[in-house]
Backbone as JSON Lines, residues from 0, in Angstrom:
{"i":0,"aa":"M","n":[-36.46,35.55,-50.58],"ca":[-35.88,35.31,-49.25],"c":[-34.37,35.55,-49.34]}
{"i":1,"aa":"N","n":[-33.77,36.08,-48.31],"ca":[-32.43,36.31,-48.19],"c":[-31.65,35.0,-47.93]}
{"i":2,"aa":"I","n":[-30.53,34.72,-48.48],"ca":[-29.82,33.54,-48.26],"c":[-29.28,33.51,-46.85]}
{"i":3,"aa":"R","n":[-29.11,34.66,-46.22],"ca":[-28.6,34.64,-44.8],"c":[-29.6,34.01,-43.93]}
{"i":4,"aa":"N","n":[-30.87,33.98,-44.3],"ca":[-31.88,33.35,-43.47],"c":[-31.66,31.88,-43.35]}
{"i":5,"aa":"L","n":[-30.95,31.35,-44.3],"ca":[-30.71,29.84,-44.32],"c":[-29.23,29.54,-43.99]}
{"i":6,"aa":"L","n":[-28.52,30.49,-43.49],"ca":[-27.13,30.28,-43.13],"c":[-26.94,29.23,-42.05]}
{"i":7,"aa":"S","n":[-27.83,29.29,-40.98],"ca":[-27.73,28.34,-39.94],"c":[-28.01,26.94,-40.43]}
{"i":8,"aa":"S","n":[-28.93,26.78,-41.4],"ca":[-29.21,25.45,-41.98],"c":[-28.06,24.94,-42.76]}
{"i":9,"aa":"A","n":[-27.35,25.8,-43.5],"ca":[-26.22,25.36,-44.25],"c":[-25.02,24.97,-43.4]}
{"i":10,"aa":"L","n":[-24.84,25.82,-42.29],"ca":[-23.8,25.49,-41.33],"c":[-24.03,24.18,-40.57]}
{"i":11,"aa":"I","n":[-25.27,23.94,-40.19],"ca":[-25.53,22.68,-39.49],"c":[-25.4,21.47,-40.46]}
{"i":12,"aa":"G","n":[-25.64,21.75,-41.76],"ca":[-25.35,20.7,-42.75],"c":[-23.83,20.38,-42.81]}
{"i":13,"aa":"A","n":[-23.01,21.38,-42.59],"ca":[-21.58,21.18,-42.6],"c":[-21.2,20.35,-41.39]}
{"i":14,"aa":"V","n":[-21.82,20.6,-40.27],"ca":[-21.62,19.7,-39.08],"c":[-21.96,18.29,-39.39]}
{"i":15,"aa":"A","n":[-23.08,18.16,-40.01],"ca":[-23.57,16.73,-40.37],"c":[-22.59,16.02,-41.25]}
{"i":16,"aa":"S","n":[-21.84,16.75,-42.09],"ca":[-20.93,16.14,-42.97],"c":[-19.87,15.3,-42.21]}
{"i":17,"aa":"A","n":[-19.48,15.76,-41.05],"ca":[-18.44,15.12,-40.15],"c":[-19.05,14.25,-39.16]}
{"i":18,"aa":"R","n":[-20.12,14.54,-38.54],"ca":[-20.79,13.76,-37.48],"c":[-22.27,13.75,-37.76]}
{"i":19,"aa":"A","n":[-22.8,12.67,-38.23],"ca":[-24.17,12.53,-38.65],"c":[-25.18,12.89,-37.49]}
{"i":20,"aa":"M","n":[-24.87,12.47,-36.33],"ca":[-25.87,12.65,-35.29],"c":[-25.72,13.88,-34.46]}
{"i":21,"aa":"T","n":[-24.62,14.63,-34.59],"ca":[-24.38,15.88,-33.81],"c":[-25.39,16.97,-34.09]}
{"i":22,"aa":"P","n":[-25.9,17.14,-35.25],"ca":[-26.9,18.2,-35.47],"c":[-28.2,17.96,-34.66]}
{"i":23,"aa":"M","n":[-28.68,16.75,-34.71],"ca":[-29.91,16.49,-33.93],"c":[-29.55,16.41,-32.44]}
{"i":24,"aa":"A","n":[-28.44,16.0,-32.04],"ca":[-28.09,15.93,-30.64],"c":[-27.99,17.31,-30.02]}
{"i":25,"aa":"T","n":[-27.33,18.22,-30.77],"ca":[-27.22,19.6,-30.23],"c":[-28.5,20.35,-30.17]}
{"i":26,"aa":"I","n":[-29.41,20.06,-31.14],"ca":[-30.75,20.73,-31.14],"c":[-31.56,20.05,-30.01]}
{"i":27,"aa":"A","n":[-31.47,18.75,-29.82],"ca":[-32.12,18.12,-28.74],"c":[-31.79,18.62,-27.39]}
{"i":28,"aa":"A","n":[-30.47,18.82,-27.23],"ca":[-29.89,19.3,-25.94],"c":[-30.37,20.79,-25.79]}
{"i":29,"aa":"A","n":[-30.39,21.55,-26.79],"ca":[-30.94,22.99,-26.67],"c":[-32.37,22.97,-26.3]}
{"i":30,"aa":"R","n":[-33.17,22.07,-26.86],"ca":[-34.56,22.05,-26.54],"c":[-34.69,21.56,-25.11]}
{"i":31,"aa":"R","n":[-33.84,20.61,-24.65],"ca":[-33.89,20.18,-23.27],"c":[-33.57,21.32,-22.25]}
{"i":32,"aa":"F","n":[-32.78,22.27,-22.72],"ca":[-32.46,23.35,-21.84],"c":[-33.23,24.64,-22.08]}
{"i":33,"aa":"G","n":[-34.39,24.41,-22.67],"ca":[-35.4,25.51,-22.75],"c":[-35.19,26.45,-23.94]}
{"i":34,"aa":"R","n":[-34.55,26.04,-24.99],"ca":[-34.43,26.89,-26.19],"c":[-35.38,26.47,-27.26]}
{"i":35,"aa":"R","n":[-35.78,27.4,-28.06],"ca":[-36.7,27.12,-29.15],"c":[-36.08,27.35,-30.5]}
{"i":36,"aa":"T","n":[-36.42,26.56,-31.45],"ca":[-35.9,26.68,-32.8],"c":[-36.81,27.62,-33.56]}
{"i":37,"aa":"P","n":[-36.29,28.26,-34.61],"ca":[-37.13,29.12,-35.43],"c":[-38.13,28.31,-36.23]}
{"i":38,"aa":"G","n":[-37.75,27.2,-36.77],"ca":[-38.61,26.28,-37.5],"c":[-39.39,25.37,-36.66]}
{"i":39,"aa":"E","n":[-40.44,24.77,-37.19],"ca":[-41.22,23.82,-36.42],"c":[-40.42,22.54,-36.27]}
{"i":40,"aa":"L","n":[-40.48,22.01,-35.05],"ca":[-39.72,20.77,-34.82],"c":[-40.42,20.04,-33.7]}
{"i":41,"aa":"M","n":[-41.41,19.18,-34.03],"ca":[-42.09,18.4,-33.01],"c":[-41.41,17.11,-32.66]}
{"i":42,"aa":"L","n":[-40.7,16.59,-33.61],"ca":[-40.07,15.22,-33.35],"c":[-39.16,15.29,-32.12]}
{"i":43,"aa":"L","n":[-38.28,16.22,-32.05],"ca":[-37.32,16.23,-30.96],"c":[-37.93,16.8,-29.59]}
{"i":44,"aa":"D","n":[-39.14,17.1,-29.6],"ca":[-39.9,17.52,-28.4],"c":[-40.39,16.27,-27.65]}
{"i":45,"aa":"R","n":[-40.38,15.19,-28.37],"ca":[-40.83,13.88,-27.66],"c":[-39.58,13.35,-26.92]}
{"i":46,"aa":"P","n":[-39.8,12.97,-25.6],"ca":[-38.65,12.53,-24.74],"c":[-37.89,11.39,-25.41]}
{"i":47,"aa":"L","n":[-38.5,10.42,-26.04],"ca":[-37.82,9.35,-26.64],"c":[-36.83,9.8,-27.75]}
{"i":48,"aa":"F","n":[-37.33,10.66,-28.57],"ca":[-36.48,11.13,-29.6],"c":[-35.43,12.13,-29.18]}
{"i":49,"aa":"K","n":[-35.77,12.97,-28.21],"ca":[-34.86,13.94,-27.66],"c":[-33.63,13.27,-26.95]}
{"i":50,"aa":"Y","n":[-33.97,12.32,-26.05],"ca":[-32.9,11.69,-25.33],"c":[-32.17,10.62,-26.19]}
{"i":51,"aa":"G","n":[-32.94,10.07,-27.15],"ca":[-32.31,9.15,-28.13],"c":[-31.32,9.87,-29.0]}
{"i":52,"aa":"A","n":[-31.65,11.07,-29.45],"ca":[-30.73,11.86,-30.31],"c":[-29.49,12.19,-29.58]}
{"i":53,"aa":"M","n":[-29.65,12.62,-28.35],"ca":[-28.41,12.92,-27.55],"c":[-27.52,11.68,-27.26]}
{"i":54,"aa":"A","n":[-28.24,10.53,-27.04],"ca":[-27.45,9.29,-26.82],"c":[-26.73,8.85,-28.1]}
{"i":55,"aa":"M","n":[-27.39,8.98,-29.24],"ca":[-26.83,8.61,-30.56],"c":[-25.64,9.5,-30.86]}
{"i":56,"aa":"G","n":[-25.79,10.78,-30.53],"ca":[-24.63,11.66,-30.77],"c":[-23.41,11.27,-29.99]}
{"i":57,"aa":"L","n":[-23.6,10.92,-28.76],"ca":[-22.43,10.38,-27.99],"c":[-21.89,9.11,-28.48]}
{"i":58,"aa":"G","n":[-22.85,8.23,-28.79],"ca":[-22.44,6.89,-29.3],"c":[-21.67,6.99,-30.62]}
{"i":59,"aa":"E","n":[-22.08,7.89,-31.46],"ca":[-21.36,8.08,-32.73],"c":[-19.94,8.53,-32.5]}
{"i":60,"aa":"M","n":[-19.78,9.49,-31.51],"ca":[-18.45,9.93,-31.23],"c":[-17.55,8.85,-30.73]}
{"i":61,"aa":"A","n":[-18.12,7.99,-29.88],"ca":[-17.29,6.88,-29.32],"c":[-17.01,5.92,-30.38]}
{"i":62,"aa":"G","n":[-17.99,5.5,-31.18],"ca":[-17.82,4.53,-32.22],"c":[-16.78,4.88,-33.28]}
{"i":63,"aa":"D","n":[-16.71,6.22,-33.55],"ca":[-15.91,6.71,-34.61],"c":[-14.41,6.36,-34.41]}
{"i":64,"aa":"K","n":[-14.06,6.15,-33.18],"ca":[-12.57,5.84,-32.85],"c":[-12.29,4.34,-33.09]}
{"i":65,"aa":"M","n":[-13.29,3.5,-33.3],"ca":[-13.0,2.04,-33.51],"c":[-12.38,1.83,-34.88]}
{"i":66,"aa":"K","n":[-11.5,0.87,-34.92],"ca":[-10.8,0.51,-36.12],"c":[-11.83,0.01,-37.21]}
{"i":67,"aa":"T","n":[-12.95,-0.55,-36.83],"ca":[-13.94,-1.12,-37.69],"c":[-14.98,-0.06,-38.14]}
{"i":68,"aa":"A","n":[-14.83,1.19,-37.7],"ca":[-15.85,2.16,-38.1],"c":[-15.85,2.41,-39.59]}
{"i":69,"aa":"P","n":[-16.98,2.37,-40.24],"ca":[-17.01,2.65,-41.63],"c":[-16.77,4.08,-42.03]}
{"i":70,"aa":"D","n":[-16.38,4.29,-43.24],"ca":[-16.27,5.67,-43.75],"c":[-17.69,6.34,-43.77]}
{"i":71,"aa":"R","n":[-17.65,7.68,-43.59],"ca":[-18.86,8.41,-43.55],"c":[-19.57,8.46,-44.82]}
{"i":72,"aa":"T","n":[-18.91,8.09,-45.91],"ca":[-19.52,8.12,-47.25],"c":[-20.09,6.81,-47.73]}
{"i":73,"aa":"V","n":[-20.18,5.76,-46.84],"ca":[-20.87,4.61,-47.2],"c":[-22.4,5.0,-47.26]}
{"i":74,"aa":"P","n":[-23.19,4.15,-48.02],"ca":[-24.58,4.54,-48.16],"c":[-25.34,4.76,-46.95]}
{"i":75,"aa":"L","n":[-25.17,3.94,-45.95],"ca":[-25.9,4.11,-44.65],"c":[-25.42,5.43,-43.9]}
{"i":76,"aa":"G","n":[-24.14,5.72,-44.0],"ca":[-23.62,6.91,-43.46],"c":[-24.09,8.18,-44.11]}
{"i":77,"aa":"L","n":[-24.22,8.14,-45.45],"ca":[-24.81,9.28,-46.13],"c":[-26.33,9.45,-45.85]}
{"i":78,"aa":"M","n":[-27.03,8.27,-45.7],"ca":[-28.44,8.42,-45.44],"c":[-28.65,8.99,-44.04]}
{"i":79,"aa":"A","n":[-27.81,8.61,-43.08],"ca":[-27.91,9.21,-41.79],"c":[-27.63,10.76,-41.74]}
{"i":80,"aa":"R","n":[-26.66,11.12,-42.62],"ca":[-26.39,12.57,-42.74],"c":[-27.54,13.3,-43.43]}
{"i":81,"aa":"V","n":[-28.08,12.68,-44.44],"ca":[-29.27,13.32,-45.04],"c":[-30.4,13.51,-44.11]}
{"i":82,"aa":"A","n":[-30.68,12.49,-43.26],"ca":[-31.82,12.6,-42.33],"c":[-31.54,13.58,-41.24]}
{"i":83,"aa":"S","n":[-30.38,13.54,-40.61],"ca":[-30.05,14.42,-39.61],"c":[-29.98,15.87,-40.01]}
{"i":84,"aa":"A","n":[-29.21,16.08,-41.15],"ca":[-29.09,17.44,-41.76],"c":[-30.47,17.95,-42.06]}
{"i":85,"aa":"G","n":[-31.3,17.13,-42.63],"ca":[-32.64,17.63,-43.04],"c":[-33.46,18.03,-41.85]}
{"i":86,"aa":"I","n":[-33.5,17.25,-40.82],"ca":[-34.25,17.62,-39.64],"c":[-33.74,18.9,-38.98]}
{"i":87,"aa":"A","n":[-32.37,18.9,-38.83],"ca":[-31.77,20.02,-38.13],"c":[-31.85,21.32,-39.01]}
{"i":88,"aa":"G","n":[-31.62,21.11,-40.33],"ca":[-31.71,22.27,-41.2],"c":[-33.18,22.85,-41.23]}
{"i":89,"aa":"A","n":[-34.19,22.1,-41.19],"ca":[-35.5,22.54,-41.1],"c":[-35.81,23.29,-39.78]}
{"i":90,"aa":"A","n":[-35.27,22.73,-38.69],"ca":[-35.51,23.36,-37.4],"c":[-34.82,24.73,-37.24]}
{"i":91,"aa":"L","n":[-33.76,24.87,-37.96],"ca":[-33.01,26.18,-37.76],"c":[-33.4,27.15,-38.89]}
{"i":92,"aa":"A","n":[-34.21,26.8,-39.79],"ca":[-34.72,27.7,-40.81],"c":[-35.85,28.57,-40.24]}
{"i":93,"aa":"P","n":[-36.06,29.69,-40.89],"ca":[-37.22,30.51,-40.37],"c":[-38.6,29.8,-40.56]}
{"i":94,"aa":"K","n":[-39.46,30.12,-39.71],"ca":[-40.76,29.47,-39.74],"c":[-41.37,29.75,-41.06]}
{"i":95,"aa":"G","n":[-41.85,28.6,-41.65],"ca":[-42.41,28.6,-42.98],"c":[-41.44,28.34,-44.14]}
{"i":96,"aa":"K","n":[-40.13,28.21,-43.77],"ca":[-39.07,28.0,-44.69],"c":[-38.37,26.69,-44.32]}
{"i":97,"aa":"E","n":[-39.01,25.86,-43.65],"ca":[-38.43,24.56,-43.18],"c":[-37.9,23.68,-44.34]}
{"i":98,"aa":"T","n":[-38.68,23.57,-45.4],"ca":[-38.34,22.74,-46.53],"c":[-37.05,23.28,-47.18]}
{"i":99,"aa":"A","n":[-37.05,24.54,-47.33],"ca":[-35.73,25.14,-47.87],"c":[-34.6,24.93,-47.01]}
{"i":100,"aa":"G","n":[-34.77,25.1,-45.67],"ca":[-33.7,24.88,-44.74],"c":[-33.2,23.4,-44.78]}
{"i":101,"aa":"A","n":[-34.17,22.43,-44.88],"ca":[-33.75,21.06,-44.96],"c":[-32.95,20.78,-46.23]}
{"i":102,"aa":"A","n":[-33.4,21.38,-47.36],"ca":[-32.68,21.11,-48.62],"c":[-31.31,21.72,-48.54]}
{"i":103,"aa":"V","n":[-31.2,22.92,-48.07],"ca":[-29.84,23.57,-47.94],"c":[-28.87,22.75,-47.18]}
{"i":104,"aa":"A","n":[-29.46,22.32,-45.96],"ca":[-28.55,21.52,-45.08],"c":[-28.12,20.17,-45.69]}
{"i":105,"aa":"V","n":[-29.03,19.56,-46.42],"ca":[-28.65,18.21,-47.08],"c":[-27.67,18.49,-48.24]}
{"i":106,"aa":"A","n":[-27.91,19.6,-48.97],"ca":[-27.04,19.87,-50.07],"c":[-25.66,20.29,-49.63]}
{"i":107,"aa":"T","n":[-25.59,20.73,-48.43],"ca":[-24.27,21.01,-47.8],"c":[-23.67,19.74,-47.27]}
{"i":108,"aa":"A","n":[-24.4,18.94,-46.55],"ca":[-23.82,17.74,-45.85],"c":[-23.21,16.76,-46.7]}
{"i":109,"aa":"V","n":[-23.94,16.39,-47.82],"ca":[-23.5,15.23,-48.62],"c":[-22.22,15.54,-49.32]}
{"i":110,"aa":"P","n":[-21.97,16.59,-50.01],"ca":[-20.69,16.79,-50.71],"c":[-19.64,17.02,-49.73]}
{"i":111,"aa":"L","n":[-19.87,17.72,-48.65],"ca":[-18.83,17.96,-47.58],"c":[-18.39,16.74,-46.88]}
{"i":112,"aa":"A","n":[-19.27,15.74,-46.86],"ca":[-18.88,14.42,-46.23],"c":[-17.69,13.85,-46.91]}
{"i":113,"aa":"Y","n":[-17.55,14.04,-48.23],"ca":[-16.37,13.5,-48.91],"c":[-15.16,14.33,-48.61]}
{"i":114,"aa":"L","n":[-15.36,15.65,-48.44],"ca":[-14.21,16.49,-48.16],"c":[-13.74,16.27,-46.68]}
{"i":115,"aa":"T","n":[-14.66,16.15,-45.76],"ca":[-14.23,15.98,-44.41],"c":[-13.61,14.55,-44.2]}
{"i":116,"aa":"L","n":[-14.11,13.64,-44.98],"ca":[-13.45,12.29,-44.88],"c":[-12.05,12.35,-45.44]}
{"i":117,"aa":"A","n":[-11.79,13.11,-46.47],"ca":[-10.46,13.23,-47.03],"c":[-9.47,13.88,-45.98]}
{"i":118,"aa":"G","n":[-10.05,14.91,-45.33],"ca":[-9.22,15.6,-44.31],"c":[-8.97,14.68,-43.12]}
{"i":119,"aa":"R","n":[-9.94,13.95,-42.73],"ca":[-9.79,12.98,-41.58],"c":[-8.78,11.97,-41.95]}
{"i":120,"aa":"K","n":[-8.76,11.41,-43.08],"ca":[-7.78,10.4,-43.56],"c":[-6.34,10.95,-43.57]}
{"i":121,"aa":"R","n":[-6.19,12.25,-43.92],"ca":[-4.88,12.83,-43.88],"c":[-4.49,12.96,-42.4]}
{"i":122,"aa":"A","n":[-5.33,13.46,-41.56],"ca":[-5.04,13.53,-40.16],"c":[-4.77,12.26,-39.52]}
{"i":123,"aa":"M","n":[-5.43,11.17,-39.86],"ca":[-5.2,9.85,-39.32],"c":[-3.82,9.35,-39.7]}
{"i":124,"aa":"A","n":[-3.42,9.67,-40.85],"ca":[-2.06,9.3,-41.31],"c":[-1.0,9.9,-40.53]}
{"i":125,"aa":"R","n":[-1.25,11.15,-40.11],"ca":[-0.28,11.92,-39.36],"c":[-0.31,11.62,-37.82]}
{"i":126,"aa":"I","n":[-1.45,11.59,-37.24],"ca":[-1.55,11.53,-35.76],"c":[-2.4,10.35,-35.31]}
{"i":127,"aa":"G","n":[-2.86,9.5,-36.17],"ca":[-3.61,8.41,-35.75],"c":[-5.12,8.52,-35.67]}
{"i":128,"aa":"Q","n":[-5.86,7.43,-35.58],"ca":[-7.22,7.41,-35.64],"c":[-7.9,8.08,-34.34]}
{"i":129,"aa":"T","n":[-7.45,7.62,-33.25],"ca":[-8.04,8.13,-32.02],"c":[-7.84,9.63,-31.82]}
{"i":130,"aa":"R","n":[-6.61,10.09,-31.94],"ca":[-6.29,11.45,-31.73],"c":[-6.96,12.34,-32.7]}
{"i":131,"aa":"S","n":[-6.97,12.01,-33.96],"ca":[-7.57,12.76,-35.06],"c":[-9.11,12.78,-34.79]}
{"i":132,"aa":"G","n":[-9.65,11.65,-34.32],"ca":[-11.08,11.66,-34.04],"c":[-11.48,12.51,-32.92]}
{"i":133,"aa":"L","n":[-10.67,12.46,-31.8],"ca":[-10.94,13.47,-30.71],"c":[-10.88,14.83,-31.07]}
{"i":134,"aa":"I","n":[-9.97,15.21,-31.88],"ca":[-9.85,16.65,-32.31],"c":[-11.02,17.0,-33.22]}
{"i":135,"aa":"E","n":[-11.37,16.12,-34.12],"ca":[-12.56,16.33,-34.98],"c":[-13.78,16.43,-34.1]}
{"i":136,"aa":"D","n":[-13.98,15.53,-33.11],"ca":[-15.05,15.6,-32.26],"c":[-15.28,17.03,-31.59]}
{"i":137,"aa":"A","n":[-14.13,17.4,-31.01],"ca":[-14.11,18.67,-30.33],"c":[-14.49,19.91,-31.25]}
{"i":138,"aa":"L","n":[-13.93,19.85,-32.45],"ca":[-14.28,20.92,-33.4],"c":[-15.69,20.84,-33.84]}
{"i":139,"aa":"I","n":[-16.2,19.66,-34.19],"ca":[-17.59,19.5,-34.65],"c":[-18.62,19.8,-33.55]}
{"i":140,"aa":"L","n":[-18.33,19.34,-32.28],"ca":[-19.21,19.58,-31.2],"c":[-19.34,21.05,-30.88]}
{"i":141,"aa":"A","n":[-18.15,21.68,-30.94],"ca":[-18.1,23.17,-30.64],"c":[-18.85,23.95,-31.76]}
{"i":142,"aa":"A","n":[-18.67,23.56,-32.98],"ca":[-19.36,24.21,-34.15],"c":[-20.82,24.0,-34.01]}
{"i":143,"aa":"G","n":[-21.22,22.74,-33.75],"ca":[-22.64,22.46,-33.69],"c":[-23.38,23.21,-32.58]}
{"i":144,"aa":"T","n":[-22.67,23.26,-31.42],"ca":[-23.17,23.95,-30.25],"c":[-23.31,25.4,-30.53]}
{"i":145,"aa":"A","n":[-22.34,26.02,-31.11],"ca":[-22.32,27.46,-31.36],"c":[-23.36,27.81,-32.47]}
{"i":146,"aa":"I","n":[-23.5,27.0,-33.49],"ca":[-24.56,27.27,-34.48],"c":[-25.9,27.16,-33.89]}
{"i":147,"aa":"V","n":[-26.19,26.11,-33.15],"ca":[-27.49,26.03,-32.47],"c":[-27.77,27.12,-31.47]}
{"i":148,"aa":"A","n":[-26.8,27.46,-30.67],"ca":[-26.94,28.47,-29.71],"c":[-27.3,29.84,-30.3]}
{"i":149,"aa":"L","n":[-26.59,30.07,-31.4],"ca":[-26.86,31.36,-32.06],"c":[-28.22,31.44,-32.82]}
{"i":150,"aa":"A","n":[-28.66,30.24,-33.28],"ca":[-29.89,30.18,-34.08],"c":[-31.17,29.94,-33.23]}
{"i":151,"aa":"T","n":[-31.0,29.64,-32.04],"ca":[-32.2,29.4,-31.18],"c":[-32.38,30.57,-30.14]}
{"i":152,"aa":"A","n":[-33.48,30.55,-29.54],"ca":[-33.77,31.57,-28.56],"c":[-34.37,30.94,-27.31]}
{"i":153,"aa":"P","n":[-34.27,31.61,-26.19],"ca":[-34.82,31.05,-25.02],"c":[-36.39,30.98,-25.14]}
{"i":154,"aa":"N","n":[-37.03,29.97,-24.54],"ca":[-38.44,29.94,-24.48],"c":[-38.97,31.1,-23.65]}
{"i":155,"aa":"A","n":[-40.09,31.74,-24.01],"ca":[-40.64,32.74,-23.17],"c":[-41.17,32.12,-21.92]}
{"i":156,"aa":"P","n":[-40.94,32.83,-20.81],"ca":[-41.5,32.23,-19.62],"c":[-43.01,32.21,-19.62]}
{"i":157,"aa":"S","n":[-43.6,31.22,-18.93],"ca":[-45.05,31.13,-18.9],"c":[-45.6,32.22,-17.99]}
{"i":158,"aa":"T","n":[-46.95,32.47,-18.05],"ca":[-47.45,33.51,-17.22],"c":[-47.4,33.17,-15.74]}
{"i":159,"aa":"D","n":[-47.31,31.87,-15.39],"ca":[-47.09,31.54,-13.99],"c":[-45.65,31.94,-13.58]}
{"i":160,"aa":"T","n":[-44.66,31.73,-14.41],"ca":[-43.36,32.08,-14.11],"c":[-43.14,33.61,-14.05]}
{"i":161,"aa":"K","n":[-43.85,34.34,-14.97],"ca":[-43.8,35.78,-14.91],"c":[-44.4,36.34,-13.5]}
{"i":162,"aa":"A","n":[-45.5,35.67,-13.12],"ca":[-46.12,36.16,-11.87],"c":[-45.21,35.93,-10.66]}
{"i":163,"aa":"R","n":[-44.55,34.78,-10.68],"ca":[-43.6,34.49,-9.56],"c":[-42.4,35.37,-9.53]}
{"i":164,"aa":"L","n":[-41.96,35.89,-10.72],"ca":[-40.79,36.78,-10.8],"c":[-41.15,38.17,-10.32]}
{"i":165,"aa":"R","n":[-42.4,38.52,-10.21],"ca":[-42.72,39.86,-9.74],"c":[-42.66,40.04,-8.32]}
């Protein structure tokens, strides 16, 4: 298998390093707007999980600005990154390569969490927690959205839709 086949999985793992819930939230939003992932992903097709993932993504971005927000490298934060990166990495991997996609995403997310935390701490020292968080949010949301948009495809119209279009 060509490593480029798992590039989307690695990139979504990088997104998870900075915002644990953004990978699942962007994939859930893409599924909500009629896009399909290359890999199998039944979990986020269920409304509870789909809307829950999107809400958690927004909640994480809001909570990140709080003074009491824990570092992303605490055990619970790393576990969230492993879960989110694994699910998203599997979904963006080619069909039949979901396990490899999950592994690549997790292997990217965990070490990069330490690097993105170091960068965020430097930014916080210069421009403050809220401003640095908003900038990081914008960059990570844009990256996650772009990765998912490029890795997914529109769902094929149903035969009813095709008939109506004629």
